[in-house]
mmCIF file of C-alpha atoms in Angstrom:
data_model
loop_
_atom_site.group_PDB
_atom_site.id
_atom_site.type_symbol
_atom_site.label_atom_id
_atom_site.label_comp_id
_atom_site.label_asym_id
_atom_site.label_seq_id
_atom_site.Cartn_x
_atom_site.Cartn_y
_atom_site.Cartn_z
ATOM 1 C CA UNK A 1 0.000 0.000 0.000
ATOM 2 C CA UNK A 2 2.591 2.403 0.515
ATOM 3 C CA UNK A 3 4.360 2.087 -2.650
ATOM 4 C CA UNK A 4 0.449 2.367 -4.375
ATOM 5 C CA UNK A 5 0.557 5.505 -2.935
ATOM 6 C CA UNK A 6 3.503 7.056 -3.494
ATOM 7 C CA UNK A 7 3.055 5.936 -7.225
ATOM 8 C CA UNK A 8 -0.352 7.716 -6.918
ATOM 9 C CA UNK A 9 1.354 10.828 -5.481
ATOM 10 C CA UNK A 10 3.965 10.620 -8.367
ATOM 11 C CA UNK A 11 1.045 10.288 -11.032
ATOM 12 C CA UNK A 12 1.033 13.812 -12.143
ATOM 13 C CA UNK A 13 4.761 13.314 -13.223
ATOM 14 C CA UNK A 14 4.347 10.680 -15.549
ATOM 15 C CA UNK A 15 4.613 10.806 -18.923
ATOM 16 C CA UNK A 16 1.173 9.544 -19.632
ATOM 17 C CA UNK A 17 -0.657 12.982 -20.009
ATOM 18 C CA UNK A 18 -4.107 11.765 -21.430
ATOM 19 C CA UNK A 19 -6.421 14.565 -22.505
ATOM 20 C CA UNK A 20 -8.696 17.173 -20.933
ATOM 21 C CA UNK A 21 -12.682 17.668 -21.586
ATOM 22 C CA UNK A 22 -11.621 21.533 -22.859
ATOM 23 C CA UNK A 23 -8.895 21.933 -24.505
ATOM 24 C CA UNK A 24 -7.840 23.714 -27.793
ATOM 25 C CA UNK A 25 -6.654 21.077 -30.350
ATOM 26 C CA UNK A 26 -6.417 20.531 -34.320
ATOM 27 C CA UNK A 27 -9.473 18.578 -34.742
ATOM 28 C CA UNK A 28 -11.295 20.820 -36.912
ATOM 29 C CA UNK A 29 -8.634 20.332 -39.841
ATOM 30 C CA UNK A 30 -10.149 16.732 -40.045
ATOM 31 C CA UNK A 31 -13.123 17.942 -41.682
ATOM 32 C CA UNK A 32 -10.951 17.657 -44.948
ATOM 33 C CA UNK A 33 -10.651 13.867 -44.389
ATOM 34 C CA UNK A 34 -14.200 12.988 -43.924
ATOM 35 C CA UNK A 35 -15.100 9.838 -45.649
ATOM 36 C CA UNK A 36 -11.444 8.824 -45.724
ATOM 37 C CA UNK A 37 -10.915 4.633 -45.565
ATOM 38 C CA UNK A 38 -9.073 4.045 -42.720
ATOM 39 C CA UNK A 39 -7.862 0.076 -41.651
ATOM 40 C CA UNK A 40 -6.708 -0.463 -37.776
ATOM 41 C CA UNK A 41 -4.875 -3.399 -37.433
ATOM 42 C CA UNK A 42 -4.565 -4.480 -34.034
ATOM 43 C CA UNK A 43 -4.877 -7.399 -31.930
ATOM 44 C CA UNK A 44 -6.804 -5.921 -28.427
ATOM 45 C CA UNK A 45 -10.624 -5.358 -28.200
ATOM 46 C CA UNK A 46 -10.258 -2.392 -26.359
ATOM 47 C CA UNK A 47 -7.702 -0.617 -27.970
ATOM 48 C CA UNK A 48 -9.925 -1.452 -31.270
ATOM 49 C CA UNK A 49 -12.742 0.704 -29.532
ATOM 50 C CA UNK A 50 -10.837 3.076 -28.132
ATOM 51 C CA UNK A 51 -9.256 4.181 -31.807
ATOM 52 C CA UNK A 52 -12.409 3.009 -34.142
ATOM 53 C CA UNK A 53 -14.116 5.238 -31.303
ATOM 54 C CA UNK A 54 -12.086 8.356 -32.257
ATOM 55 C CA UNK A 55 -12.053 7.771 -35.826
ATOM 56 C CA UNK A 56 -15.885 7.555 -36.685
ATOM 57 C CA UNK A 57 -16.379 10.456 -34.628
ATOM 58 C CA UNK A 58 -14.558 12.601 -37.111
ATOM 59 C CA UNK A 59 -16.262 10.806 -39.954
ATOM 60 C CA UNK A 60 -13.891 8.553 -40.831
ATOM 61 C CA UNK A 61 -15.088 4.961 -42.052
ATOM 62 C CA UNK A 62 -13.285 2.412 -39.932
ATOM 63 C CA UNK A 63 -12.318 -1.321 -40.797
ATOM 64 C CA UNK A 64 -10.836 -3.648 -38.350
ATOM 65 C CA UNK A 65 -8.198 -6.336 -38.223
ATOM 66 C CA UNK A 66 -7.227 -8.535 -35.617
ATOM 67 C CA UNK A 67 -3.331 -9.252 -36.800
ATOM 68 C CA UNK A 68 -1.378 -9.192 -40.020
ATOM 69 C CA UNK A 69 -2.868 -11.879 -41.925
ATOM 70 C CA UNK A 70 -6.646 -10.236 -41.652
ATOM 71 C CA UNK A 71 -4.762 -6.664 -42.586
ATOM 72 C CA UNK A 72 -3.827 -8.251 -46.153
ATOM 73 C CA UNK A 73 -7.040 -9.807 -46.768
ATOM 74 C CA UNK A 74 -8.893 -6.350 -46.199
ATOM 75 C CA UNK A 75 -6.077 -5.014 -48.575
ATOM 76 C CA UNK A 76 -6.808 -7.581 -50.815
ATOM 77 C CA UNK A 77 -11.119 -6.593 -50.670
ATOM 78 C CA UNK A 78 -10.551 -2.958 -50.326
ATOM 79 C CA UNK A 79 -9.146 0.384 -50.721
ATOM 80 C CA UNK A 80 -8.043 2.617 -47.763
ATOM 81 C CA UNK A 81 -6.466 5.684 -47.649
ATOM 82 C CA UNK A 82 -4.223 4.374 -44.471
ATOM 83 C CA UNK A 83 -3.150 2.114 -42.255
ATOM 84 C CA UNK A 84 -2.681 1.916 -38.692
ATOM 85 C CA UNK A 85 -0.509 -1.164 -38.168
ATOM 86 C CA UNK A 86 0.226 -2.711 -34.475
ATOM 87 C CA UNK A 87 3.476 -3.512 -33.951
ATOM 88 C CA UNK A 88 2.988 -6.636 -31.662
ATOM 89 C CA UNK A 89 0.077 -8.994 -32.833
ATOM 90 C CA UNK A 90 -0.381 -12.434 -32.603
ATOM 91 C CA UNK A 91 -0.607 -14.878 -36.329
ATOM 92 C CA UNK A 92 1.399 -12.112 -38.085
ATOM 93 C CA UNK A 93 2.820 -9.123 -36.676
ATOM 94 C CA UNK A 94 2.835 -5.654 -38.364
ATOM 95 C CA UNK A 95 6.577 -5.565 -39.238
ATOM 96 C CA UNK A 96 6.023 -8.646 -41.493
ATOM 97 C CA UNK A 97 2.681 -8.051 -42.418
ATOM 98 C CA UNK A 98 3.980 -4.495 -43.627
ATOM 99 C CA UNK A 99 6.933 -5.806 -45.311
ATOM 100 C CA UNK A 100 4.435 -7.969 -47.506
ATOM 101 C CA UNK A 101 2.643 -4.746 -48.505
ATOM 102 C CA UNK A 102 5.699 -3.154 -49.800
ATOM 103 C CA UNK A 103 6.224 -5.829 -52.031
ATOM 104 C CA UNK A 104 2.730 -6.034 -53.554
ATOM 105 C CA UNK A 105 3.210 -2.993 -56.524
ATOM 106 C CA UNK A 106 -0.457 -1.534 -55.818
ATOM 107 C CA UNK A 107 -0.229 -1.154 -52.245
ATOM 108 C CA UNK A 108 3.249 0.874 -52.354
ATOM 109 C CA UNK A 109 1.669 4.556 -52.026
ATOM 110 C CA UNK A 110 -0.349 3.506 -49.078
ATOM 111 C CA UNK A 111 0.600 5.528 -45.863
ATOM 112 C CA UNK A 112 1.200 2.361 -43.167
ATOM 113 C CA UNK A 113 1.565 4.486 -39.459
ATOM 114 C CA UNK A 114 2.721 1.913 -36.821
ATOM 115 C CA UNK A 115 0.998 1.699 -33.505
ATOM 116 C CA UNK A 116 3.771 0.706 -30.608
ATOM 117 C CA UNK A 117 3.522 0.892 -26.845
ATOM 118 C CA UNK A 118 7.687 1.588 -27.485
ATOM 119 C CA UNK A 119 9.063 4.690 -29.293
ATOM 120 C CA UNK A 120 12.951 3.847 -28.265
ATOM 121 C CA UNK A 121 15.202 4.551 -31.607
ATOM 122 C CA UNK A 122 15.718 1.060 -32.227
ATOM 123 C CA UNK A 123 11.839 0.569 -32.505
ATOM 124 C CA UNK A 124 11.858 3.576 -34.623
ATOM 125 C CA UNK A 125 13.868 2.466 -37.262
ATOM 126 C CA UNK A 126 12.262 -0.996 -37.034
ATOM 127 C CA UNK A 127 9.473 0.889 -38.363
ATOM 128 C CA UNK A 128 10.912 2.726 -40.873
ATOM 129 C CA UNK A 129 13.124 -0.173 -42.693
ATOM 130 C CA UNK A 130 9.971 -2.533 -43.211
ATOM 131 C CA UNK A 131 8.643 0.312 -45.188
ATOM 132 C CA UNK A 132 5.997 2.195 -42.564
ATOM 133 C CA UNK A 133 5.250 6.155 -42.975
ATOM 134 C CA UNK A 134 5.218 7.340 -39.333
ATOM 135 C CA UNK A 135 4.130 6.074 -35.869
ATOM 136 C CA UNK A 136 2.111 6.549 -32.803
ATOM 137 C CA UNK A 137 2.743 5.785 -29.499
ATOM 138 C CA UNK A 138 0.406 3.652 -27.290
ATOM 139 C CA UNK A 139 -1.491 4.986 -25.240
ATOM 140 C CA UNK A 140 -3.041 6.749 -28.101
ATOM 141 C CA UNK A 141 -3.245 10.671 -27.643
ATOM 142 C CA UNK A 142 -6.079 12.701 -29.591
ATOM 143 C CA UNK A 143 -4.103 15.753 -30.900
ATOM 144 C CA UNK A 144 -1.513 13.416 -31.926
ATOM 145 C CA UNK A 145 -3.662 10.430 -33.711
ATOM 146 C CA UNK A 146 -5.177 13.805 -35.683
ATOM 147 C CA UNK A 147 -1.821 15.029 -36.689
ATOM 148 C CA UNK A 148 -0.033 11.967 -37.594
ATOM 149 C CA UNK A 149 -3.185 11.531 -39.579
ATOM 150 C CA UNK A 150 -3.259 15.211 -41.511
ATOM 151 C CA UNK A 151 0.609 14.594 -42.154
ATOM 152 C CA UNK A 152 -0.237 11.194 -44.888
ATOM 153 C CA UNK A 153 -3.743 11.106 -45.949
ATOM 154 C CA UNK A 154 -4.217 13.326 -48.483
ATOM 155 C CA UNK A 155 -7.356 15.879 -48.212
ATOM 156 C CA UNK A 156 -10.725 15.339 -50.108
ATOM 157 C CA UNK A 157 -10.571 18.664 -50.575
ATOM 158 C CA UNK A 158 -7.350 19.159 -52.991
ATOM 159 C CA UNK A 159 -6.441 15.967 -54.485
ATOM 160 C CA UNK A 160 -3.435 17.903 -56.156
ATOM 161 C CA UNK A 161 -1.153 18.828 -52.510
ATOM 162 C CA UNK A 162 1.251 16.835 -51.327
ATOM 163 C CA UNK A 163 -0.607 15.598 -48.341
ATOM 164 C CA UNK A 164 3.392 15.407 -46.846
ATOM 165 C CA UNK A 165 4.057 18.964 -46.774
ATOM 166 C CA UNK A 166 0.975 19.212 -44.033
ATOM 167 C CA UNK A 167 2.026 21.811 -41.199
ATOM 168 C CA UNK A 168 0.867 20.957 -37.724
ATOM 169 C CA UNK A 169 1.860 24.314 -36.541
ATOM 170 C CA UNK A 170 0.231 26.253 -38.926
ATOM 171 C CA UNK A 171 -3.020 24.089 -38.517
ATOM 172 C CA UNK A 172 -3.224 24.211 -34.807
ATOM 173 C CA UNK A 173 -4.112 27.675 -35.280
ATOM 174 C CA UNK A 174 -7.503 27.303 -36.254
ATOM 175 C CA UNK A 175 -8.989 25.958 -33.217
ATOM 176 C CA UNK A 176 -12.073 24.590 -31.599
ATOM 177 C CA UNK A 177 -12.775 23.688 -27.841
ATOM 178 C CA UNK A 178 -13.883 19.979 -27.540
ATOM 179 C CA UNK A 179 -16.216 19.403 -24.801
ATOM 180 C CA UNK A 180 -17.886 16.102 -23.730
ATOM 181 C CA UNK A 181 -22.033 16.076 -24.287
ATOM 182 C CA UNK A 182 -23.512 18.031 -21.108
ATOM 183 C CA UNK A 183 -25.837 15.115 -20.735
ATOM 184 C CA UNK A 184 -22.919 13.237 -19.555
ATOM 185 C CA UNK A 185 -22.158 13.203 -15.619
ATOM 186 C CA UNK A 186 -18.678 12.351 -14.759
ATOM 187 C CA UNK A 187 -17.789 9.403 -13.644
ATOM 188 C CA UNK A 188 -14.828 9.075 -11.087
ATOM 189 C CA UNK A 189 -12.821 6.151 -10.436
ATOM 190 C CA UNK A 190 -9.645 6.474 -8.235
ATOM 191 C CA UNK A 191 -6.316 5.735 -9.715
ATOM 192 C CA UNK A 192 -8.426 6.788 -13.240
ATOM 193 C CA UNK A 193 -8.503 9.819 -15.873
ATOM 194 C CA UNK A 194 -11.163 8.994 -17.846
ATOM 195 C CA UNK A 195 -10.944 12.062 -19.870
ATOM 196 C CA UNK A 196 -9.844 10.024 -22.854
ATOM 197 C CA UNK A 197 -12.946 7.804 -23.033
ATOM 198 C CA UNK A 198 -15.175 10.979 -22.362
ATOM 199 C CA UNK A 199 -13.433 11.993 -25.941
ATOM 200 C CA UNK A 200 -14.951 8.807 -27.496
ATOM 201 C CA UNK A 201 -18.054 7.560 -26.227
ATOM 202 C CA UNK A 202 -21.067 9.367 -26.278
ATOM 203 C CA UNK A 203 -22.794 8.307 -22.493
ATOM 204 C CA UNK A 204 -22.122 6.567 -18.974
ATOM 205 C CA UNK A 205 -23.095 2.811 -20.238
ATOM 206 C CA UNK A 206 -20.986 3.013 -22.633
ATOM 207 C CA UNK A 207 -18.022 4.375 -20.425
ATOM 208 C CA UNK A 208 -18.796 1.657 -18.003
ATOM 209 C CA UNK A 209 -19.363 -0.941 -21.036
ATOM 210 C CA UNK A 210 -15.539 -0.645 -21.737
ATOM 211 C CA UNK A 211 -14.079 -0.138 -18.589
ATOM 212 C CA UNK A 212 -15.948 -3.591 -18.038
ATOM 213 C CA UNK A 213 -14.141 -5.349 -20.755
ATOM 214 C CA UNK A 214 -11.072 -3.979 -19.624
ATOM 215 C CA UNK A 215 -11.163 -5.715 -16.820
ATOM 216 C CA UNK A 216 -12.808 -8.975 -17.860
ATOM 217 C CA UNK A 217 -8.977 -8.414 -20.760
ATOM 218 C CA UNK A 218 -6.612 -7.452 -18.359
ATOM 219 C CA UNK A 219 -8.083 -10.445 -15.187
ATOM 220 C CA UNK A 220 -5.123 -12.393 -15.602
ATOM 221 C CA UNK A 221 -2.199 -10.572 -16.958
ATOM 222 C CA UNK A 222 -0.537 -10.457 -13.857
ATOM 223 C CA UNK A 223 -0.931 -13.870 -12.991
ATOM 224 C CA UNK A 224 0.126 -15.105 -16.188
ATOM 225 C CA UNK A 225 3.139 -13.073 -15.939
ATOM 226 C CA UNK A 226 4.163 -14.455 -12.386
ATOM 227 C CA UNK A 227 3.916 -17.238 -14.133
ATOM 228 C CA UNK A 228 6.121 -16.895 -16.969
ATOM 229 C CA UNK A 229 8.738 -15.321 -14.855
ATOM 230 C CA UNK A 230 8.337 -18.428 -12.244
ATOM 231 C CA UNK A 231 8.896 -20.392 -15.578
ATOM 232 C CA UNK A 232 12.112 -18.509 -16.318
ATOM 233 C CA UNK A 233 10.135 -16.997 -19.631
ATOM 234 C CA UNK A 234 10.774 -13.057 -19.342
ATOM 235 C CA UNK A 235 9.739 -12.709 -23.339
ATOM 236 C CA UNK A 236 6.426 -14.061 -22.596
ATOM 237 C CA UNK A 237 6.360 -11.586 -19.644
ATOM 238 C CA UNK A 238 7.547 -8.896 -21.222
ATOM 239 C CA UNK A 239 4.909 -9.334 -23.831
ATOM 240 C CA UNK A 240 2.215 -9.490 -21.764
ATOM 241 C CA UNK A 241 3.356 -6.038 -19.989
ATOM 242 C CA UNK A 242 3.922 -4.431 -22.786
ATOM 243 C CA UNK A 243 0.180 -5.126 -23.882
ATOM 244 C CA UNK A 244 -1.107 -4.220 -20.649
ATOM 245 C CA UNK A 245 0.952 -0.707 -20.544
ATOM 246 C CA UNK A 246 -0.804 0.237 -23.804
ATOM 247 C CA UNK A 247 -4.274 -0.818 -23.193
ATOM 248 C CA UNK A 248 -3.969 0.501 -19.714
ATOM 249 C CA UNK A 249 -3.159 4.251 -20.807
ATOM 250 C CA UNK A 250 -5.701 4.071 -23.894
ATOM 251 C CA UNK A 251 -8.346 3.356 -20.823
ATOM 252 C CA UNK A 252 -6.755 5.907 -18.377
ATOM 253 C CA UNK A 253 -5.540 3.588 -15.703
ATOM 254 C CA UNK A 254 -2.483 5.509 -15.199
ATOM 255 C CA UNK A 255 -1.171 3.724 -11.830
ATOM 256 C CA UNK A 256 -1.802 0.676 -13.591
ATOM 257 C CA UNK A 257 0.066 2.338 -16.990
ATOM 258 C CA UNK A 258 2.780 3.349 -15.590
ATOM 259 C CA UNK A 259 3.235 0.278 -12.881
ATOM 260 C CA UNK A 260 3.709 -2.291 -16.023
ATOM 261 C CA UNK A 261 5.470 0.563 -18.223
ATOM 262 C CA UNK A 262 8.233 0.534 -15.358
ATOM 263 C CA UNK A 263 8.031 -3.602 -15.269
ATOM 264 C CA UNK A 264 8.255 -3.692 -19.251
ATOM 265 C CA UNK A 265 11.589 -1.251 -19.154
ATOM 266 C CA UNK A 266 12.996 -3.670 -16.517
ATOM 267 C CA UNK A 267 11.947 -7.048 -18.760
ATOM 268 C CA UNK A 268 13.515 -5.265 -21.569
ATOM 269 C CA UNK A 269 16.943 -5.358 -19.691
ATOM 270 C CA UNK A 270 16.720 -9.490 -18.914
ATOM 271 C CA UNK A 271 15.754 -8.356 -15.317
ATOM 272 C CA UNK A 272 13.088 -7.251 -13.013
ATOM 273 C CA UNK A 273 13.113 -6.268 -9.265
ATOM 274 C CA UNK A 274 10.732 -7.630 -6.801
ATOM 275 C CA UNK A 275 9.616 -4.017 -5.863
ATOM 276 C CA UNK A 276 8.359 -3.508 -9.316
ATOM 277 C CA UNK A 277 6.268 -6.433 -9.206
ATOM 278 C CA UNK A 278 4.513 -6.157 -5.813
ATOM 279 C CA UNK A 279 3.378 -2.578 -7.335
ATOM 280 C CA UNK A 280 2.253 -3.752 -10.449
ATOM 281 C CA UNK A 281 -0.051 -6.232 -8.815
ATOM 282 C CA UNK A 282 -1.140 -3.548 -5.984
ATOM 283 C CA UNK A 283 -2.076 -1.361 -9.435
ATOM 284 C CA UNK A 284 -3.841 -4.356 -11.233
ATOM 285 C CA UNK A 285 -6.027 -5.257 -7.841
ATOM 286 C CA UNK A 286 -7.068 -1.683 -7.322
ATOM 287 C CA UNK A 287 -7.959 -0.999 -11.147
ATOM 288 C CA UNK A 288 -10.019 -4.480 -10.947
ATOM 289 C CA UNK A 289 -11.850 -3.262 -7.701
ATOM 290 C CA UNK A 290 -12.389 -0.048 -8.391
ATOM 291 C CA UNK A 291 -14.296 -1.231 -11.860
ATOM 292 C CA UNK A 292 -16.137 -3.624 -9.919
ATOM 293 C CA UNK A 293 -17.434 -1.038 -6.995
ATOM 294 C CA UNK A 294 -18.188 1.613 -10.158
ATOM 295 C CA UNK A 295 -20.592 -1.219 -11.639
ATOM 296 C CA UNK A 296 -21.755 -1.828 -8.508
ATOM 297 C CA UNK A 297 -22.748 1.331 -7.329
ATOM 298 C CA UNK A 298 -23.635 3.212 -10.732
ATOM 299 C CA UNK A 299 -27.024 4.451 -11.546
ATOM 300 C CA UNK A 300 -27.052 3.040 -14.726
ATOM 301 C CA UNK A 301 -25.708 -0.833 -13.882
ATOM 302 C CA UNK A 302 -26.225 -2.409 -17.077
ATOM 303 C CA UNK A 303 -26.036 -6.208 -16.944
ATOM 304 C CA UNK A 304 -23.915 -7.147 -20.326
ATOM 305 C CA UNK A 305 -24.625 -10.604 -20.249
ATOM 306 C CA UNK A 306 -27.096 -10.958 -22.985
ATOM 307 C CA UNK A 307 -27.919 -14.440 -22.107
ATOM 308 C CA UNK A 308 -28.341 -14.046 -18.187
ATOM 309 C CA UNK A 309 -31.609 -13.013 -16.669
ATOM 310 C CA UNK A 310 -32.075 -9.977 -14.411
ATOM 311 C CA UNK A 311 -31.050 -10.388 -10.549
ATOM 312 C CA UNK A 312 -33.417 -11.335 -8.332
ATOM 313 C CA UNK A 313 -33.749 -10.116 -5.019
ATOM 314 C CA UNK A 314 -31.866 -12.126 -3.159
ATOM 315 C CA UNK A 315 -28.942 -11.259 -5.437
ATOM 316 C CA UNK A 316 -29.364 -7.396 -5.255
ATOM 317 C CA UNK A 317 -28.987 -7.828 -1.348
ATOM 318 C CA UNK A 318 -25.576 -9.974 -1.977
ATOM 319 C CA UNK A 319 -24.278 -7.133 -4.681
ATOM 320 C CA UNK A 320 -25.138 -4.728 -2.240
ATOM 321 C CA UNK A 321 -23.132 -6.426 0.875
ATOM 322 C CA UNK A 322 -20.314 -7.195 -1.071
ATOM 323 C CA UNK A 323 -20.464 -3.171 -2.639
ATOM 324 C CA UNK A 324 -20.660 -1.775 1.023
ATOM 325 C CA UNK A 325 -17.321 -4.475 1.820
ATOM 326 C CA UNK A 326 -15.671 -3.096 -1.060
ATOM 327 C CA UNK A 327 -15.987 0.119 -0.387
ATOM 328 C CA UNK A 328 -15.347 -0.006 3.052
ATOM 329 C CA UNK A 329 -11.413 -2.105 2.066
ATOM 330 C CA UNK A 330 -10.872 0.829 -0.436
ATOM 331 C CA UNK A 331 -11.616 3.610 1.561
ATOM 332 C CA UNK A 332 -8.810 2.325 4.323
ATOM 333 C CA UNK A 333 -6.315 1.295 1.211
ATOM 334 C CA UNK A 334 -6.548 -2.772 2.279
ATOM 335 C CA UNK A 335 -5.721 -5.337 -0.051
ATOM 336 C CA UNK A 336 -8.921 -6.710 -1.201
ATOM 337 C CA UNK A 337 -9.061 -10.536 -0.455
ATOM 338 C CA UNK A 338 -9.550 -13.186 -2.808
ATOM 339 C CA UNK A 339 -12.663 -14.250 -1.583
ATOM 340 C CA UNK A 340 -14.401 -11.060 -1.807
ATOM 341 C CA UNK A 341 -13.016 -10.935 -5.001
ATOM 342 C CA UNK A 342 -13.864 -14.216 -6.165
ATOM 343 C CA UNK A 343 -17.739 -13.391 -4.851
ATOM 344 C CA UNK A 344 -17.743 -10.296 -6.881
ATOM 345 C CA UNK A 345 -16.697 -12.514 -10.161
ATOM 346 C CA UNK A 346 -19.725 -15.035 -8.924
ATOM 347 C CA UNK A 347 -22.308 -12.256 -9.122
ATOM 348 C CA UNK A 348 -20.982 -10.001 -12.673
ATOM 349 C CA UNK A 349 -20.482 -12.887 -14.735
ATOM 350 C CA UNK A 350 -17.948 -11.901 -17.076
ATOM 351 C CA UNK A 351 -16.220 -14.365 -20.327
ATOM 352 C CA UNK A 352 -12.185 -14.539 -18.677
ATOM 353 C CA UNK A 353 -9.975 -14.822 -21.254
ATOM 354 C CA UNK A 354 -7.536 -18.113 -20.356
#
């Protein structure tokens, strides 16, 4: 608990800095891309909603791809203006996949940007010699997503400039202020900015909606990767970190962010300290109970389980125990136990994935 808090305390200095409901930003210079084919390639649900989110709300049309191999096949169907290519997916990564682009004679002028949780100068020019245009890092940032976007994809409205000679400084002064709907009231989860997700969804269900996938994704990360460090596997750990420090940030989680960030630096070197873990799964405990108490509690609880039938009684006065435990455990920064836990995953019913 201590070193929780002194990572909360230390949150403002991170290098996560996700974005504000007002702020002045370039979005109105994507008016000129409206209609513009866009394909995401990447591998995690969330981080597909979090970006196809963003997207469609400036009018962009939006196909997805789960890895490599599904990227060519929408090549193969369809035309797109760009790509945004993960790095790190399962089947067939986006180096390779975007190596076999470069070699196909129609696909050549298409702007590939890379999507990577890692922006070190070896990454970079991993990038860059398998033929991509530009990156951006993970978590995704708004301003920046819009920029890297003006900078390749050439404008509906004057088909004759050379979309590369785009000027973010000189478009960042027209402005608007981007403001979530007023029908929306905040929601407030400690160790959270949701600020980002207020930027893509439209109301509280759906906020909630995605914070409870999150969760049900991210259950047993740090399990796994206990394991595969028990296992003497750090790759397989470092993978999983990795993942979890970029679909972390895109959902706001900063403790949780920057607790694997620090453990995916460390796995990067062939090492880890102890400290680093024992925060990382004080970060991933809190970010799974605090989601849990915000489902419990909320006004608009939607039950997400298509195929289960409403609680009855009985069950409302369990959720409502267990909500009054939780909160009293948080409130006095205890670790939650695994029974209360384990209740919790007995009354949401949620599809782990192994």
């Amino acid at each position: 608990n201590v070193m929780f808090n002194k990572l909360q305390k230390n949150s403002e200095n991170l290098e996560l800095t996700s974005i504000p409901l007002q702020q002045i930003n370039i979005i109105e210079q994507l008016a000129s891309l409206a209609g513009a084919k866009i394909l995401v390639a990447e591998d995690n649900v969330i981080n597909q909603q979090v970006i196809k989110g963003l997207l469609t709300h400036w009018k962009l049309i939006v196909d997805i791809a789960n890895n490599g191999e599904e990227a060519l096949e929408h090549l193969a169907a369809n035309n797109f203006d760009a790509i945004l290519m993960d790095v790190q997916m399962p089947i067939m990564d986006g180096l390779t996949a975007t190596k076999l682009i470069r070699q196909n004679s129609a696909w050549q002028e298409i702007p590939v940007i890379a999507l990577t949780a890692g922006v070190t100068n070896e990454e970079r020019k991993q990038v860059t010699s398998v033929g991509m245009n530009d990156f951006i890092g993970k978590p995704i940032m708004q301003n920046e997503l819009a920029t890297v976007l003006l900078r390749w994809i050439k404008k509906k409205d004057d088909n004759n400039q050379n979309n590369q000679q785009f000027n973010p400084e000189s478009a960042s002064q027209q402005i608007v202020i981007t403001t979530p709907s007023p029908n929306l009231t905040p929601l407030t989860i400690d160790g959270f900015d949701l600020s980002i997700l207020y930027n893509v969804f439209d109301n509280r269900d759906e906020i909630i909606g995605i914070l409870r996938q999150f969760a049900d994704n991210i259950y047993n990360d740090v399990a796994t990767i206990d394991q595969a460090i028990n296992s003497g596997d750090l790759n397989q750990a470092l993978s999983i970190a990795h993942r979890l420090k970029g679909v972390a940030g895109n959902v706001g989680a900063i403790a949780l962010h920057q607790a694997a960030k620090q453990l995916n630096n460390e796995l990067k070197q062939g090492s880890y300290q102890e400290s680093t873990l024992q925060i990382l799964h004080q970060a991933h405990q809190h970010a799974l109970t605090a989601i849990s108490q915000l489902i419990l509690t909320s006004e608009n609880f939607v039950d997400y389980q298509d195929n289960q039938e409403s609680a009855n009684h009985n069950n409302q006065e369990d959720l409502k125990s267990l909500a009054e435990q939780l909160q009293q455990l948080m409130t006095q920064m205890d670790l939650i136990p695994d029974e209360l836990l384990d209740k919790l995953a007995k009354n949401i019913p949620v599809n782990r994935q192994e």
